[in-house]
Amino acid sequence: MWGVWLSVRDSAARASAAKPTASANRPRAVVFGCAGTMLGADEAAFFAASDPLGFILFRRNCDTPDQVATLVRDLRASVGRPDAPVLIDQEGGRVARLRPPHWPAHPPMGVFGALAQRDRAAAREAAWINGRLLAHMLTEVGVTVDCAPVCDVPVDGAHDIIGDRAFGRDPELVADLARATAEGLMAGGVLPVIKHIPGHGRALADSHAELPVVDAPREALEATDFAPFRALADLPLAMVAHVVLKAIDPTAPASTSAIVMREVVRGPAIGFDGLLFADDLSMNALAGDVRTRAKAVVAAGNDIVLHCNGVLDEMRAVAEVVPPMSYAAAQRWARAQAMRGTPKPADIGALKERMDDLLRLIKA
């Protein structure tokens, strides 16, 4: 049932009609957060002047459905682009910006991995339905990009920042369920962002707090960490991790390493040619001020900078050093937009009931 709604490979052909604009008309290669539940006058003026590609919402921005929908409209109006992407991290479980009582809770991705241990086909179907239901919730308030699914493969002893956010410890299973989730999202009109490429599952630290360093040999990384991303390299968007892979480049995290980008992310180890967002500049894994961080992220080869904390002075500094999107990035973004499905009619209540029935198999 779930697979008939949208084929990523089929939909990719639609991208040929999209043509990037001239450099002067391309948005700035950055996605910004905002401070609160309403767009301030200073923020609106800054966004109008700096013209970021899009915006990202956090819990601080989300109170009620009507309020979020209004904020999203105001953000798009500030840049004069009704199709400007609005992102959110709505994975389910502990990573959810839209929460009860106004929005339904969704299970963490690890639940679908647990179901797969009982019934792989049921898990695929449930993951697709979950993606479709997430998309329904997001499109109701105007959000068009979900920073999900998590495609990391946790290992014993790793920091629990990933934990049950991951589908499991089998790279093939992770790729299988991540694809189902991504296709469910796209069938509902929302673009997925696979993360955290090239892999955060071995990290012994939380990159929000400090810089993780992974000591694993390249062979292990190729076989495990990179494998889900390699299998999903045809998907439209990915987020790059702030994690040092010592076997590839011991001098810098993946997000600021041209070596990792060239040899792994864009190279034969993974071969991803979609649009790349570097993870949030505000995270403590990165060194230096925000200008230094933004320059490093751009120089490494990321397409889009993320700055999420909503601090206006920092956003001004980032905008000073981040250029308009490159021609290649604009092409990738055009392809991504072409892969986003127009939502087909769906019985949301019936889908919820079906997912609940499937998840009951875990305890059967």
PDB file of C-alpha atoms in Angstrom, residues 113-235:
ATOM      1  CA  GLY A 113      13.125  -0.887  13.978  1.00  0.00           C
ATOM      2  CA  ALA A 114      11.666  -2.932  16.831  1.00  0.00           C
ATOM      3  CA  LEU A 115       8.668  -3.809  14.665  1.00  0.00           C
ATOM      4  CA  ALA A 116      11.020  -4.911  11.890  1.00  0.00           C
ATOM      5  CA  GLN A 117      12.418  -7.589  14.207  1.00  0.00           C
ATOM      6  CA  ARG A 118       8.933  -9.129  14.189  1.00  0.00           C
ATOM      7  CA  ASP A 119       7.758  -8.289  10.673  1.00  0.00           C
ATOM      8  CA  ARG A 120       9.927  -6.399   8.170  1.00  0.00           C
ATOM      9  CA  ALA A 121       7.099  -5.710   5.710  1.00  0.00           C
ATOM     10  CA  ALA A 122       4.863  -4.391   8.487  1.00  0.00           C
ATOM     11  CA  ALA A 123       7.668  -2.099   9.636  1.00  0.00           C
ATOM     12  CA  ARG A 124       8.120  -0.694   6.139  1.00  0.00           C
ATOM     13  CA  GLU A 125       4.418  -0.001   5.838  1.00  0.00           C
ATOM     14  CA  ALA A 126       4.250   1.578   9.297  1.00  0.00           C
ATOM     15  CA  ALA A 127       7.278   3.769   8.554  1.00  0.00           C
ATOM     16  CA  TRP A 128       5.703   4.976   5.313  1.00  0.00           C
ATOM     17  CA  ILE A 129       2.427   5.757   7.087  1.00  0.00           C
ATOM     18  CA  ASN A 130       4.316   7.592   9.818  1.00  0.00           C
ATOM     19  CA  GLY A 131       6.017   9.749   7.192  1.00  0.00           C
ATOM     20  CA  ARG A 132       2.690  10.445   5.506  1.00  0.00           C
ATOM     21  CA  LEU A 133       1.081  11.420   8.819  1.00  0.00           C
ATOM     22  CA  LEU A 134       4.008  13.669   9.719  1.00  0.00           C
ATOM     23  CA  ALA A 135       3.659  15.356   6.342  1.00  0.00           C
ATOM     24  CA  HIS A 136      -0.048  15.921   6.916  1.00  0.00           C
ATOM     25  CA  MET A 137       0.661  17.589  10.255  1.00  0.00           C
ATOM     26  CA  LEU A 138       3.435  19.767   8.820  1.00  0.00           C
ATOM     27  CA  THR A 139       1.671  20.906   5.661  1.00  0.00           C
ATOM     28  CA  GLU A 140      -1.319  22.029   7.724  1.00  0.00           C
ATOM     29  CA  VAL A 141       0.887  24.805   9.137  1.00  0.00           C
ATOM     30  CA  GLY A 142       2.878  25.414   5.942  1.00  0.00           C
ATOM     31  CA  VAL A 143       6.095  23.533   6.773  1.00  0.00           C
ATOM     32  CA  THR A 144       7.606  21.935   3.677  1.00  0.00           C
ATOM     33  CA  VAL A 145      10.882  20.326   4.841  1.00  0.00           C
ATOM     34  CA  ASP A 146      11.351  17.848   7.701  1.00  0.00           C
ATOM     35  CA  CYS A 147      14.866  17.272   9.048  1.00  0.00           C
ATOM     36  CA  ALA A 148      14.239  13.539   9.215  1.00  0.00           C
ATOM     37  CA  PRO A 149      14.738  10.617   8.996  1.00  0.00           C
ATOM     38  CA  VAL A 150      17.795   9.872  11.107  1.00  0.00           C
ATOM     39  CA  CYS A 151      20.012   7.439   9.176  1.00  0.00           C
ATOM     40  CA  ASP A 152      22.757   7.015  11.771  1.00  0.00           C
ATOM     41  CA  VAL A 153      23.761   3.546  12.980  1.00  0.00           C
ATOM     42  CA  PRO A 154      24.461   3.529  16.740  1.00  0.00           C
ATOM     43  CA  VAL A 155      27.145   1.272  18.196  1.00  0.00           C
ATOM     44  CA  ASP A 156      27.814   0.005  21.716  1.00  0.00           C
ATOM     45  CA  GLY A 157      29.215   2.690  23.977  1.00  0.00           C
ATOM     46  CA  ALA A 158      28.141   5.613  21.797  1.00  0.00           C
ATOM     47  CA  HIS A 159      26.572   8.727  23.286  1.00  0.00           C
ATOM     48  CA  ASP A 160      22.797   8.444  23.556  1.00  0.00           C
ATOM     49  CA  ILE A 161      22.200  11.632  21.554  1.00  0.00           C
ATOM     50  CA  ILE A 162      21.156   9.284  18.727  1.00  0.00           C
ATOM     51  CA  GLY A 163      19.784   6.290  20.658  1.00  0.00           C
ATOM     52  CA  ASP A 164      16.151   5.561  19.790  1.00  0.00           C
ATOM     53  CA  ARG A 165      16.170   8.290  17.168  1.00  0.00           C
ATOM     54  CA  ALA A 166      17.807   5.652  14.942  1.00  0.00           C
ATOM     55  CA  PHE A 167      15.902   2.785  13.337  1.00  0.00           C
ATOM     56  CA  GLY A 168      18.418   0.235  14.562  1.00  0.00           C
ATOM     57  CA  ARG A 169      21.945  -1.116  14.295  1.00  0.00           C
ATOM     58  CA  ASP A 170      21.663  -2.914  10.954  1.00  0.00           C
ATOM     59  CA  PRO A 171      22.657  -0.519   8.140  1.00  0.00           C
ATOM     60  CA  GLU A 172      20.436  -2.281   5.610  1.00  0.00           C
ATOM     61  CA  LEU A 173      17.433  -2.056   7.927  1.00  0.00           C
ATOM     62  CA  VAL A 174      18.143   1.614   8.629  1.00  0.00           C
ATOM     63  CA  ALA A 175      18.231   2.374   4.905  1.00  0.00           C
ATOM     64  CA  ASP A 176      15.065   0.360   4.264  1.00  0.00           C
ATOM     65  CA  LEU A 177      12.962   2.091   6.918  1.00  0.00           C
ATOM     66  CA  ALA A 178      14.471   5.508   6.216  1.00  0.00           C
ATOM     67  CA  ARG A 179      13.480   5.209   2.565  1.00  0.00           C
ATOM     68  CA  ALA A 180       9.937   4.234   3.508  1.00  0.00           C
ATOM     69  CA  THR A 181       9.702   7.223   5.860  1.00  0.00           C
ATOM     70  CA  ALA A 182      11.146   9.582   3.251  1.00  0.00           C
ATOM     71  CA  GLU A 183       8.730   8.395   0.590  1.00  0.00           C
ATOM     72  CA  GLY A 184       5.819   8.830   3.000  1.00  0.00           C
ATOM     73  CA  LEU A 185       6.914  12.400   3.689  1.00  0.00           C
ATOM     74  CA  MET A 186       7.262  13.206  -0.003  1.00  0.00           C
ATOM     75  CA  ALA A 187       3.901  11.638  -0.807  1.00  0.00           C
ATOM     76  CA  GLY A 188       2.441  14.139   1.638  1.00  0.00           C
ATOM     77  CA  GLY A 189       4.227  17.120   0.100  1.00  0.00           C
ATOM     78  CA  VAL A 190       7.177  17.415   2.502  1.00  0.00           C
ATOM     79  CA  LEU A 191      10.851  17.020   1.604  1.00  0.00           C
ATOM     80  CA  PRO A 192      12.928  14.774   3.904  1.00  0.00           C
ATOM     81  CA  VAL A 193      16.456  15.619   5.056  1.00  0.00           C
ATOM     82  CA  ILE A 194      18.490  12.482   5.746  1.00  0.00           C
ATOM     83  CA  LYS A 195      20.891  12.997   8.630  1.00  0.00           C
ATOM     84  CA  HIS A 196      23.568  13.113   9.931  1.00  0.00           C
ATOM     85  CA  ILE A 197      25.703  12.322   6.885  1.00  0.00           C
ATOM     86  CA  PRO A 198      28.296  10.708   6.840  1.00  0.00           C
ATOM     87  CA  GLY A 199      27.253   9.231  10.229  1.00  0.00           C
ATOM     88  CA  HIS A 200      26.875  10.265  13.879  1.00  0.00           C
ATOM     89  CA  GLY A 201      26.161   6.824  15.331  1.00  0.00           C
ATOM     90  CA  ARG A 202      29.665   6.174  16.712  1.00  0.00           C
ATOM     91  CA  ALA A 203      30.036   9.562  18.374  1.00  0.00           C
ATOM     92  CA  LEU A 204      31.013   9.469  22.050  1.00  0.00           C
ATOM     93  CA  ALA A 205      29.840  13.051  22.575  1.00  0.00           C
ATOM     94  CA  ASP A 206      26.850  15.217  21.743  1.00  0.00           C
ATOM     95  CA  SER A 207      27.855  17.682  19.030  1.00  0.00           C
ATOM     96  CA  HIS A 208      25.458  20.239  20.503  1.00  0.00           C
ATOM     97  CA  ALA A 209      27.835  20.397  23.485  1.00  0.00           C
ATOM     98  CA  GLU A 210      31.282  19.438  22.151  1.00  0.00           C
ATOM     99  CA  LEU A 211      33.092  18.080  19.102  1.00  0.00           C
ATOM    100  CA  PRO A 212      32.813  14.279  18.764  1.00  0.00           C
ATOM    101  CA  VAL A 213      35.870  12.431  17.448  1.00  0.00           C
ATOM    102  CA  VAL A 214      35.428   8.982  15.891  1.00  0.00           C
ATOM    103  CA  ASP A 215      38.450   6.657  15.884  1.00  0.00           C
ATOM    104  CA  ALA A 216      36.991   3.801  13.817  1.00  0.00           C
ATOM    105  CA  PRO A 217      38.971   2.581  10.796  1.00  0.00           C
ATOM    106  CA  ARG A 218      37.766   3.513   7.344  1.00  0.00           C
ATOM    107  CA  GLU A 219      36.725  -0.066   6.591  1.00  0.00           C
ATOM    108  CA  ALA A 220      34.302  -0.049   9.521  1.00  0.00           C
ATOM    109  CA  LEU A 221      32.922   3.332   8.532  1.00  0.00           C
ATOM    110  CA  GLU A 222      32.403   2.176   4.947  1.00  0.00           C
ATOM    111  CA  ALA A 223      30.615  -0.991   6.041  1.00  0.00           C
ATOM    112  CA  THR A 224      28.384   0.528   8.705  1.00  0.00           C
ATOM    113  CA  ASP A 225      28.185   4.303   9.089  1.00  0.00           C
ATOM    114  CA  PHE A 226      28.280   5.274   5.420  1.00  0.00           C
ATOM    115  CA  ALA A 227      26.121   2.383   4.190  1.00  0.00           C
ATOM    116  CA  PRO A 228      22.621   3.816   4.809  1.00  0.00           C
ATOM    117  CA  PHE A 229      23.558   7.135   3.225  1.00  0.00           C
ATOM    118  CA  ARG A 230      25.079   5.348   0.233  1.00  0.00           C
ATOM    119  CA  ALA A 231      21.843   3.384  -0.211  1.00  0.00           C
ATOM    120  CA  LEU A 232      19.828   6.614   0.010  1.00  0.00           C
ATOM    121  CA  ALA A 233      22.074   8.761  -2.180  1.00  0.00           C
ATOM    122  CA  ASP A 234      19.206   9.416  -4.603  1.00  0.00           C
ATOM    123  CA  LEU A 235      17.194  11.307  -1.975  1.00  0.00           C
TER     124      LEU A 235
END
